[in-house]
mmCIF file of C-alpha atoms in Angstrom:
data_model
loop_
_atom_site.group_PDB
_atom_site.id
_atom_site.type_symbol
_atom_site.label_atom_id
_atom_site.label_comp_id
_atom_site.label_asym_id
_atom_site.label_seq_id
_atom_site.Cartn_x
_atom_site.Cartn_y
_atom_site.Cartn_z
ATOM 1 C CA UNK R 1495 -36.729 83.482 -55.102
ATOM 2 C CA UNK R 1496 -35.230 80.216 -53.493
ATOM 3 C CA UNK R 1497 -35.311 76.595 -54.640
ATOM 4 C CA UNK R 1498 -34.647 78.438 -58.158
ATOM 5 C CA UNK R 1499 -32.052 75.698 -59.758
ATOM 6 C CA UNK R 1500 -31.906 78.154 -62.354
ATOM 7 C CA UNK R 1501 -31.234 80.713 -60.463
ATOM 8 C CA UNK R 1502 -27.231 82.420 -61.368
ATOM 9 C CA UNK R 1503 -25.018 83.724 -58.984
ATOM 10 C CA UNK R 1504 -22.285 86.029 -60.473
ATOM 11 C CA UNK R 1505 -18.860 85.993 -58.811
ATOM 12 C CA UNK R 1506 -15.897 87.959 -59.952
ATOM 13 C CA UNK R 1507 -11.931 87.725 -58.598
ATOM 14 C CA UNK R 1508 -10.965 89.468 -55.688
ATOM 15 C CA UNK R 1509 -7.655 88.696 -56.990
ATOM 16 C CA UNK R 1510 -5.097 86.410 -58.763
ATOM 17 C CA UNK R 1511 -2.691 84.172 -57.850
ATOM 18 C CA UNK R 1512 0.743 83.816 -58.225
ATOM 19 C CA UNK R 1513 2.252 80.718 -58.275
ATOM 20 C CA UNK R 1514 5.142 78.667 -59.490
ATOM 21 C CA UNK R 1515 3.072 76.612 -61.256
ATOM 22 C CA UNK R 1516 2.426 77.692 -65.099
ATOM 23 C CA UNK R 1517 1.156 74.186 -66.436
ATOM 24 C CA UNK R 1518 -1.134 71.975 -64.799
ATOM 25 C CA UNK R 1519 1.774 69.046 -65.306
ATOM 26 C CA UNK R 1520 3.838 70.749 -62.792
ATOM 27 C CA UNK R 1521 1.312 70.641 -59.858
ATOM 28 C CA UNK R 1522 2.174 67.830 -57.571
ATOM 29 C CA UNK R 1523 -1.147 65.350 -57.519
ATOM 30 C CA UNK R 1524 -1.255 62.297 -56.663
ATOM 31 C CA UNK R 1525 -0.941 60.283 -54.032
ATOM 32 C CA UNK R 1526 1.374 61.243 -51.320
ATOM 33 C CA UNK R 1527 1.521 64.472 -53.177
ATOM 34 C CA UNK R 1528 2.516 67.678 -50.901
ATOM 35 C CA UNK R 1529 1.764 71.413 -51.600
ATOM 36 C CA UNK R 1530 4.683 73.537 -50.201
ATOM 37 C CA UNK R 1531 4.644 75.754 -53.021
ATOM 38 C CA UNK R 1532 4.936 79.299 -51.773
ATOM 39 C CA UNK R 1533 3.508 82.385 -53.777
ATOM 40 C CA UNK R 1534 1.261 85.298 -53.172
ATOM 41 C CA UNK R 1535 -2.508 85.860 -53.180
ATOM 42 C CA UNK R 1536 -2.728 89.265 -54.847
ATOM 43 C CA UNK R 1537 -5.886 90.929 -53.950
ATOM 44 C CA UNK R 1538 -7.476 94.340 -55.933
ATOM 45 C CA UNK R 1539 -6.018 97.278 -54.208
ATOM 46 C CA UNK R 1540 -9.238 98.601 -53.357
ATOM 47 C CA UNK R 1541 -9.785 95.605 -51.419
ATOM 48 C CA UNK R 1542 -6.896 95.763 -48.898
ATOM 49 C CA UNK R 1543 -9.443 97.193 -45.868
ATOM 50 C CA UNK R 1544 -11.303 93.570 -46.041
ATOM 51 C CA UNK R 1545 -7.475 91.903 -44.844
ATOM 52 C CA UNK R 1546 -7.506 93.934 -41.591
ATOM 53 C CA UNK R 1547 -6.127 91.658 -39.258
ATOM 54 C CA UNK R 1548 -6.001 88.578 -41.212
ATOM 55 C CA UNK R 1549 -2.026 88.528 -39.969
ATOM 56 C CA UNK R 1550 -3.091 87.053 -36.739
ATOM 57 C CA UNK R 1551 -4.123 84.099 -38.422
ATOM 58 C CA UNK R 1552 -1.669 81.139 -39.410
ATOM 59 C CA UNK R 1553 -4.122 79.307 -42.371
ATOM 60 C CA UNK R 1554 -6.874 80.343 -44.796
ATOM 61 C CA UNK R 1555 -9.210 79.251 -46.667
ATOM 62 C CA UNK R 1556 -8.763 80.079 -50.203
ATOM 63 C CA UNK R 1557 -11.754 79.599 -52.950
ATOM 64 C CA UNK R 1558 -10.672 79.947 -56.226
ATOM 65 C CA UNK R 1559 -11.908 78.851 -60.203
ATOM 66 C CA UNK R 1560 -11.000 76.402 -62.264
ATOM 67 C CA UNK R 1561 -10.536 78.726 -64.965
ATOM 68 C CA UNK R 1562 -8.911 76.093 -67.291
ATOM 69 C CA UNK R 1563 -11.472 73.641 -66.817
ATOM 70 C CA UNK R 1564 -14.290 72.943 -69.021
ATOM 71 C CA UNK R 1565 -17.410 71.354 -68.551
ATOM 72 C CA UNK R 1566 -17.610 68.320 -66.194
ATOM 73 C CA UNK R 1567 -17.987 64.935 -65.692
ATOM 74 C CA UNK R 1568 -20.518 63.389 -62.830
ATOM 75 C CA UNK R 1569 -18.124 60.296 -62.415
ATOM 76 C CA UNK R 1570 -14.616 60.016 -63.536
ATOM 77 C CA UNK R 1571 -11.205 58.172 -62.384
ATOM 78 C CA UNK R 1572 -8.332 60.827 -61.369
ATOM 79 C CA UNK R 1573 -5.127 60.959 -59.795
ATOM 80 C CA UNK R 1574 -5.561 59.535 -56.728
ATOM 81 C CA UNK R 1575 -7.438 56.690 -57.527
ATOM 82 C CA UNK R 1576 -6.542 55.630 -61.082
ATOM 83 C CA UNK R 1577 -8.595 52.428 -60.937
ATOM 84 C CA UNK R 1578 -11.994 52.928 -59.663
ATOM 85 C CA UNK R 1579 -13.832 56.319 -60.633
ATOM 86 C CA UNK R 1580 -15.696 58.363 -58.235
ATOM 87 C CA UNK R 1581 -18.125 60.619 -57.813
ATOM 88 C CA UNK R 1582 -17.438 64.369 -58.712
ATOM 89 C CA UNK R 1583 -18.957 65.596 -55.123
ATOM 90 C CA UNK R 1584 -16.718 62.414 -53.551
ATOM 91 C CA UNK R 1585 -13.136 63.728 -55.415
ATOM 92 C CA UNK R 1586 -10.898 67.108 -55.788
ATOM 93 C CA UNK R 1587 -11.691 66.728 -59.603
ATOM 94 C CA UNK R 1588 -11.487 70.206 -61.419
ATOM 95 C CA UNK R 1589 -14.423 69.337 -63.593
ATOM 96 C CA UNK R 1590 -17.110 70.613 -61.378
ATOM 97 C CA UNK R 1591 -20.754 71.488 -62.242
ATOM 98 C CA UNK R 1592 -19.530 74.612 -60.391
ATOM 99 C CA UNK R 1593 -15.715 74.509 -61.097
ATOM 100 C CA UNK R 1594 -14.733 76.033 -57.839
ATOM 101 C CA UNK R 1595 -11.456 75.027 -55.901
ATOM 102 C CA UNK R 1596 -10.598 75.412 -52.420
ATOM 103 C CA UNK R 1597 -7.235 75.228 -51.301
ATOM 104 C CA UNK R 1598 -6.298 75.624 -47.701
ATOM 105 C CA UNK R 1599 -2.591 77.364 -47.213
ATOM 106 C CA UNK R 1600 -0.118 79.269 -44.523
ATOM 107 C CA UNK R 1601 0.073 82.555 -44.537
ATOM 108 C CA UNK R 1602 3.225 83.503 -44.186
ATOM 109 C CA UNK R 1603 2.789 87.349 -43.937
ATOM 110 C CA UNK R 1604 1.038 90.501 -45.906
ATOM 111 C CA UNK R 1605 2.283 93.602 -47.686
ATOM 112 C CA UNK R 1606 -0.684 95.618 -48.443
ATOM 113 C CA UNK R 1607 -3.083 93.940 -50.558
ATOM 114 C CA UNK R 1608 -0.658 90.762 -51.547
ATOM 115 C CA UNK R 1609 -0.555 87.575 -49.119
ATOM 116 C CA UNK R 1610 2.396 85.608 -48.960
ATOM 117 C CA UNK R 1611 1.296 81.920 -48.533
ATOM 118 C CA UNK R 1612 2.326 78.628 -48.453
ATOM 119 C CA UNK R 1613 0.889 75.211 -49.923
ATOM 120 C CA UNK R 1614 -0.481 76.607 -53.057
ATOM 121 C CA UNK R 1615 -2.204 73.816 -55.300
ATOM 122 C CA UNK R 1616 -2.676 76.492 -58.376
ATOM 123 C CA UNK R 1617 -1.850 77.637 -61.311
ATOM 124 C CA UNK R 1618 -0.445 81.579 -61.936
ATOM 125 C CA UNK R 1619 -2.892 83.496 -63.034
ATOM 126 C CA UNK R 1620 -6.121 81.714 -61.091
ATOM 127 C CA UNK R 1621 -8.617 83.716 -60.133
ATOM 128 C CA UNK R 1622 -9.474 84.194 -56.750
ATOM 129 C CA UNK R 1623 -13.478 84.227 -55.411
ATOM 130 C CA UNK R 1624 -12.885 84.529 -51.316
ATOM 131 C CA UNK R 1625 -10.210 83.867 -48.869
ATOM 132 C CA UNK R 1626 -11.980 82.929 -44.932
ATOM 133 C CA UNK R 1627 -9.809 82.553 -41.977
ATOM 134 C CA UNK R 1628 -9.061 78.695 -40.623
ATOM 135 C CA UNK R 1629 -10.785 78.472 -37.242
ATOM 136 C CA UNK R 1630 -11.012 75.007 -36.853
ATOM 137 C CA UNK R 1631 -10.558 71.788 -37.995
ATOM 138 C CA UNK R 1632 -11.949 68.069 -37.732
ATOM 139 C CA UNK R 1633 -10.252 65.913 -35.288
ATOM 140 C CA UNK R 1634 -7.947 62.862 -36.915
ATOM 141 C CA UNK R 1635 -10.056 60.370 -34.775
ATOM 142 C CA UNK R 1636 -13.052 61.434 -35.785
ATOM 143 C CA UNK R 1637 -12.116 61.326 -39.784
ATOM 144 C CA UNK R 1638 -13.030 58.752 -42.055
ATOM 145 C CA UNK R 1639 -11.746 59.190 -45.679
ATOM 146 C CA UNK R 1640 -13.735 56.903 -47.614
ATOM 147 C CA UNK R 1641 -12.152 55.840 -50.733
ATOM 148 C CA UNK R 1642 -9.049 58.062 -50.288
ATOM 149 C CA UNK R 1643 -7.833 55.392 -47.576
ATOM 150 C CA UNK R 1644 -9.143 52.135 -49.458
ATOM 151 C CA UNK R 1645 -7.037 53.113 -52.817
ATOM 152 C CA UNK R 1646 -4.294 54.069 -50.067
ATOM 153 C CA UNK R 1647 -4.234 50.568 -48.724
ATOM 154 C CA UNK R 1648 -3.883 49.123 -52.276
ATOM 155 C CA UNK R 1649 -1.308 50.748 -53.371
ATOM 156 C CA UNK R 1650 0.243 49.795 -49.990
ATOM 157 C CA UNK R 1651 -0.459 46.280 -50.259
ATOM 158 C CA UNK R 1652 0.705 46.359 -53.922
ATOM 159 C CA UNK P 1068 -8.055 85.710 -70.854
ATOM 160 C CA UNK P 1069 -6.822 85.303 -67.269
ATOM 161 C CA UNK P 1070 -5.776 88.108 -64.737
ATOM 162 C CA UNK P 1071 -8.961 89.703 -65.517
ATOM 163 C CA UNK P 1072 -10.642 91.349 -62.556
ATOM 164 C CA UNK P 1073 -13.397 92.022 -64.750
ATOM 165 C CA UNK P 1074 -14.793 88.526 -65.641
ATOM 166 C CA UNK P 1075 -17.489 87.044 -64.437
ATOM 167 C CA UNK P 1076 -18.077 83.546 -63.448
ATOM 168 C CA UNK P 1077 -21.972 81.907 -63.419
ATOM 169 C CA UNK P 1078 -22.113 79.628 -60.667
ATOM 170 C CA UNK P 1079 -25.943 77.273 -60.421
ATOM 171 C CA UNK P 1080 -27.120 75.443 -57.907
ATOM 172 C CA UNK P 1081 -26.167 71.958 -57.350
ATOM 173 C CA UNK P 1082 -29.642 71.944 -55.060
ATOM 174 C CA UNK P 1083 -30.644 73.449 -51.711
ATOM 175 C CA UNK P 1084 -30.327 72.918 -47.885
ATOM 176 C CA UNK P 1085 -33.018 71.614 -46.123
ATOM 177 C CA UNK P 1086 -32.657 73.151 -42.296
ATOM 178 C CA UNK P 1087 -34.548 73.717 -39.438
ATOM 179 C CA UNK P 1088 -33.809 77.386 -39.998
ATOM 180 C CA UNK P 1089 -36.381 79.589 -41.593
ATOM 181 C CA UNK P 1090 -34.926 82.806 -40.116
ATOM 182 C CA UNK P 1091 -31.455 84.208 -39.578
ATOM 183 C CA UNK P 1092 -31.880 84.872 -35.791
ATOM 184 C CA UNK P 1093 -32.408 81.312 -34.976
ATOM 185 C CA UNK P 1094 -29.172 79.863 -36.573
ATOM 186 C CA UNK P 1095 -26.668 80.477 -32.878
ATOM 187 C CA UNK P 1096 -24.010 82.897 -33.917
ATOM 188 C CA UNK P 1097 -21.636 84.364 -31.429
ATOM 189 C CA UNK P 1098 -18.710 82.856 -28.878
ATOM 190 C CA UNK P 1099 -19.251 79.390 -28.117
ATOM 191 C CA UNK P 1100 -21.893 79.026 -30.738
ATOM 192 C CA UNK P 1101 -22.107 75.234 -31.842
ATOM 193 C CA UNK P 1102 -23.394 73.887 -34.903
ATOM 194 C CA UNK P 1103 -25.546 70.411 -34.310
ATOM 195 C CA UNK P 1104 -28.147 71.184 -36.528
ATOM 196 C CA UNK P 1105 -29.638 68.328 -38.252
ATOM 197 C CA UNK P 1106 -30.613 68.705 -41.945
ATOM 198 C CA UNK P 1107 -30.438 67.500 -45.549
ATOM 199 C CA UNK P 1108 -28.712 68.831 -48.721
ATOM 200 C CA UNK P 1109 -30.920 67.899 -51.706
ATOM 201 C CA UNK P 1110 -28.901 67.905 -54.741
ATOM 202 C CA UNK P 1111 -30.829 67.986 -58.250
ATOM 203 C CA UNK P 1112 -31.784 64.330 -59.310
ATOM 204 C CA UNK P 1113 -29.670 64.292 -62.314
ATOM 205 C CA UNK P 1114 -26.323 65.046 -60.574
ATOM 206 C CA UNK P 1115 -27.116 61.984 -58.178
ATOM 207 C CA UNK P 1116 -24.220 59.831 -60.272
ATOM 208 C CA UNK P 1117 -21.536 62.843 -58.799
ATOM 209 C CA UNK P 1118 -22.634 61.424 -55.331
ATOM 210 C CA UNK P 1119 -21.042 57.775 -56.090
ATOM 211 C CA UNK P 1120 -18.838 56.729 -53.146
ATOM 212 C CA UNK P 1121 -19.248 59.391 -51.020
ATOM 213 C CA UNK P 1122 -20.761 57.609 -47.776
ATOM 214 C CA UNK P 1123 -17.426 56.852 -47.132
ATOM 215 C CA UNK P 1124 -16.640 60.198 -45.836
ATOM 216 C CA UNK P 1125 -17.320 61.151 -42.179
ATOM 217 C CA UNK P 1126 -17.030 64.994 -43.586
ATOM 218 C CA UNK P 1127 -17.833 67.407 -46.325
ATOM 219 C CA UNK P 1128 -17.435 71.130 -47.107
ATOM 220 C CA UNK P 1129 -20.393 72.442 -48.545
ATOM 221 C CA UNK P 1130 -19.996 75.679 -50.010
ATOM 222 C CA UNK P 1131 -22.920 77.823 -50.690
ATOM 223 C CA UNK P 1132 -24.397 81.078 -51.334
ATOM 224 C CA UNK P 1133 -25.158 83.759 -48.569
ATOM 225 C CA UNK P 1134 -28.659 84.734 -51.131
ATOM 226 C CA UNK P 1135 -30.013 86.539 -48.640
ATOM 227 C CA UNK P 1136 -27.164 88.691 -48.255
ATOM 228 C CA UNK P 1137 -26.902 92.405 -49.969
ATOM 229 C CA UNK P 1138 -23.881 93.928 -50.685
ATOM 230 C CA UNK P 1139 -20.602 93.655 -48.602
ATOM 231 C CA UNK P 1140 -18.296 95.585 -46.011
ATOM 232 C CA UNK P 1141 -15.046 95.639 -46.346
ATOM 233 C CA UNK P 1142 -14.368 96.072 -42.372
ATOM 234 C CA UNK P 1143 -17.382 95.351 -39.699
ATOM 235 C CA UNK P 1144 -18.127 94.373 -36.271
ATOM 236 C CA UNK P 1145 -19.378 90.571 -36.122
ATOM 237 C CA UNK P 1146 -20.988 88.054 -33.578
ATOM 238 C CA UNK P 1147 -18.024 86.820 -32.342
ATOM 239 C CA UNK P 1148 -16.590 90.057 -31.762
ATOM 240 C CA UNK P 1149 -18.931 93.240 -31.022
ATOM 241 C CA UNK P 1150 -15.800 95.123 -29.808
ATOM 242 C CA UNK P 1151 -13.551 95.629 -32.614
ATOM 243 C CA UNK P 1152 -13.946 96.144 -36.121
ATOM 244 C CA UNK P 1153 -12.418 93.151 -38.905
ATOM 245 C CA UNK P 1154 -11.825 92.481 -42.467
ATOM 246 C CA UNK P 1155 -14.387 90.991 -44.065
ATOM 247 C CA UNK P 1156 -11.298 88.397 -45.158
ATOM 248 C CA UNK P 1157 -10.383 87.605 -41.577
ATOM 249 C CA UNK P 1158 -14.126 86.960 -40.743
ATOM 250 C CA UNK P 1159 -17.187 84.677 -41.944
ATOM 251 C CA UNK P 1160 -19.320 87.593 -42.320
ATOM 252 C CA UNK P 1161 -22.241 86.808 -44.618
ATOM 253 C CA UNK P 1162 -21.418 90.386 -46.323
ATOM 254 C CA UNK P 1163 -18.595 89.691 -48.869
ATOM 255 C CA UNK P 1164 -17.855 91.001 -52.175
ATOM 256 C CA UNK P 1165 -18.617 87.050 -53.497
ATOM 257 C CA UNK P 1166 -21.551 86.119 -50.953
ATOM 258 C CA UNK P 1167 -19.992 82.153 -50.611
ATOM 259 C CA UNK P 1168 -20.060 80.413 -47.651
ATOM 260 C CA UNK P 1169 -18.313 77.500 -46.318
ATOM 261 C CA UNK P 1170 -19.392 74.866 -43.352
ATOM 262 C CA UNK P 1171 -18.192 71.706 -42.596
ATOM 263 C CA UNK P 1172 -20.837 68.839 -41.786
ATOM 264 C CA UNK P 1173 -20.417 65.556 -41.059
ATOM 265 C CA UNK P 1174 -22.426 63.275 -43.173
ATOM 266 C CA UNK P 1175 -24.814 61.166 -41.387
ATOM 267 C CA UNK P 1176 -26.273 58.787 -44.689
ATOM 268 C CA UNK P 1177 -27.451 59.229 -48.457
ATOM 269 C CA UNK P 1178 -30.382 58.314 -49.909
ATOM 270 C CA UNK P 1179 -30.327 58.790 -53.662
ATOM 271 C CA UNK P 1180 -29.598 62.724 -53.879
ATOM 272 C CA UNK P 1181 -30.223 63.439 -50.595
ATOM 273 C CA UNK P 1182 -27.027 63.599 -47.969
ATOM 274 C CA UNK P 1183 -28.383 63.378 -44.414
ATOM 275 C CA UNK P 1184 -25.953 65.791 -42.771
ATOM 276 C CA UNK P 1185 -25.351 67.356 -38.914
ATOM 277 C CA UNK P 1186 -23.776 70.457 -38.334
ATOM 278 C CA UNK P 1187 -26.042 72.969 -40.617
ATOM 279 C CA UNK P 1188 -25.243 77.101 -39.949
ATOM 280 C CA UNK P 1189 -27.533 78.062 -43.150
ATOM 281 C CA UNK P 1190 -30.907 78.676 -43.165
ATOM 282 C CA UNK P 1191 -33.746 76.576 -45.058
ATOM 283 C CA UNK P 1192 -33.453 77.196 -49.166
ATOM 284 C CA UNK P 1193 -29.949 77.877 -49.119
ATOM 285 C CA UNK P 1194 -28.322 77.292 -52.532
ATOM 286 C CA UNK P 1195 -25.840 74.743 -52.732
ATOM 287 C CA UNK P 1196 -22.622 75.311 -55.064
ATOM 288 C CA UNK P 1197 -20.394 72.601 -54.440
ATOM 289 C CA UNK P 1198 -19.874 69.286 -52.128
ATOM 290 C CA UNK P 1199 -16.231 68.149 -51.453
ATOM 291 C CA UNK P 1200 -14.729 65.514 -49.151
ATOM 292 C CA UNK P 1201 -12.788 66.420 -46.322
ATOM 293 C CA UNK P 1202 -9.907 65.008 -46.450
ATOM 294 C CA UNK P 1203 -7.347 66.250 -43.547
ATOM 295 C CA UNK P 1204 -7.023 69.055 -41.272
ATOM 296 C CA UNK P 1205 -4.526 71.733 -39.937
ATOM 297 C CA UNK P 1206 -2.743 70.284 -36.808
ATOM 298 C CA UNK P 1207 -4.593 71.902 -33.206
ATOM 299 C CA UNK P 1208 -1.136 72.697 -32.259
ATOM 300 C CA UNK P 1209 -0.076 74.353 -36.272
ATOM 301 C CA UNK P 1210 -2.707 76.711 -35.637
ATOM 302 C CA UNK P 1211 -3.111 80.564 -35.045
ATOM 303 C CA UNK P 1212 -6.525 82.158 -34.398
ATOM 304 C CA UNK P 1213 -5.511 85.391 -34.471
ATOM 305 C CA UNK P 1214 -8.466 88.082 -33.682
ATOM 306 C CA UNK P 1215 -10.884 85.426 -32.520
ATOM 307 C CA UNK P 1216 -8.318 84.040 -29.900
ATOM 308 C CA UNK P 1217 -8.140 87.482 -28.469
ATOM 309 C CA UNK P 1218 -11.984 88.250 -28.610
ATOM 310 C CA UNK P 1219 -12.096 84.997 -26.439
ATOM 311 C CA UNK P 1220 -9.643 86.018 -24.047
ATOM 312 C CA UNK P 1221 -10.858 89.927 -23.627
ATOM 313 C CA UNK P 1222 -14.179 87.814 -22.609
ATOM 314 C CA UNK P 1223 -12.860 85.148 -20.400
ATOM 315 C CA UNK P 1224 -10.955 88.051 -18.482
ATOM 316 C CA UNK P 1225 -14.089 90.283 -18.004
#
């Protein structure tokens, strides 16, 4: 029953979202790159009892699929490091074993079954898997972000 | 292609959680409820390459599956509020209509395919879909906790 690695789990969308982004060349990446794109979560009508009282909260969790991704790749070099490659479980890369994203945005308010967000990292259309409510976070000081800081410092020093 | 609510995505494990929980009632759950435990997520020995570079990261998300989990609610009391009814959205309820979970841990070492971790909610056997680096956090001060700020008041006021 457990420990079966070939075990499958079946997941279906909740919902899609809509973004401004139709191509993945428009999403900001990078470094320094910032997600302030606004655009709606739009969940299955028949799901709008599960959002009952999600309004109270100011950020969610958003889990989402790479639906335009295929296959993956264990170590690779990508956008935020373009000189040393990493390891698929150390990087954001979309080319997952599992290809599942998770985005953390703003909610910015709800009409029924759509969410109105902010900081949206996706493209329209992407299919949503689960959105969680953002309790808490790490503290700065207590945050070390490995690579993400060295290739920081040499573009800095560049 | 996209914007179908009726496709199905096959997620596998990327290996399992070793905790010192065999049973759900001894993971703490509930106000105040603090995650120290100590733990181990194996990852299968051929994705050990994805792990390159990541013991530079204090913190990971770990998503997972809930595989002991049956079926979902959309609305439902929950530990950290036996008072008032939620959506399943604006709670961690193990009963969602994709049974994922998500937990921050902060990563204590590696060796090989094995990340030494601190901070484990799941029980033992858990099935492990993803590992990403925690990069930054929502500012204390940015954030709204909605119900769960309010279930902690009605109980400090009692």
């Amino acid at each position: 029953m457990t420990d079966d690695p070939e075990r499958v789990f079946e997941m279906r969308p909740i919902g899609f979202v809509r973004s401004p982004y139709a191509e993945r060349s428009q999403i900001p990446k990078g470094p320094g790159a910032e997600h302030r794109a606004e655009g709606t979560l739009e969940l299955r009508l028949e799901l709008e009892p599960g959002l009952q009282d999600i309004e109270g909260f100011s950020h969610l969790f958003v889990l989402w699929v790479f639906d335009r991704a295929e296959g993956f790749d264990l170590v690779a070099r990508v956008p935020l490091d373009q000189e040393v490659p990493h390891g698929v479980f150390a990087s954001r890369s979309p080319r997952r074993p599992n290809p599942i994203g998770l985005t953390v945005v703003e909610l910015l308010g709800r009409s029924g079954a759509r969410l109105q967000v902010r900081g949206l990292d996706m493209l329209d259309g992407t299919p949503i898997l689960d959105v969680k409510p953002y309790l808490s976070g790490v503290a700065p000081e207590a945050l070390r972000r490995g690579w993400v800081a060295e290739a920081e410092e040499r573009r800095r020093l560049k």
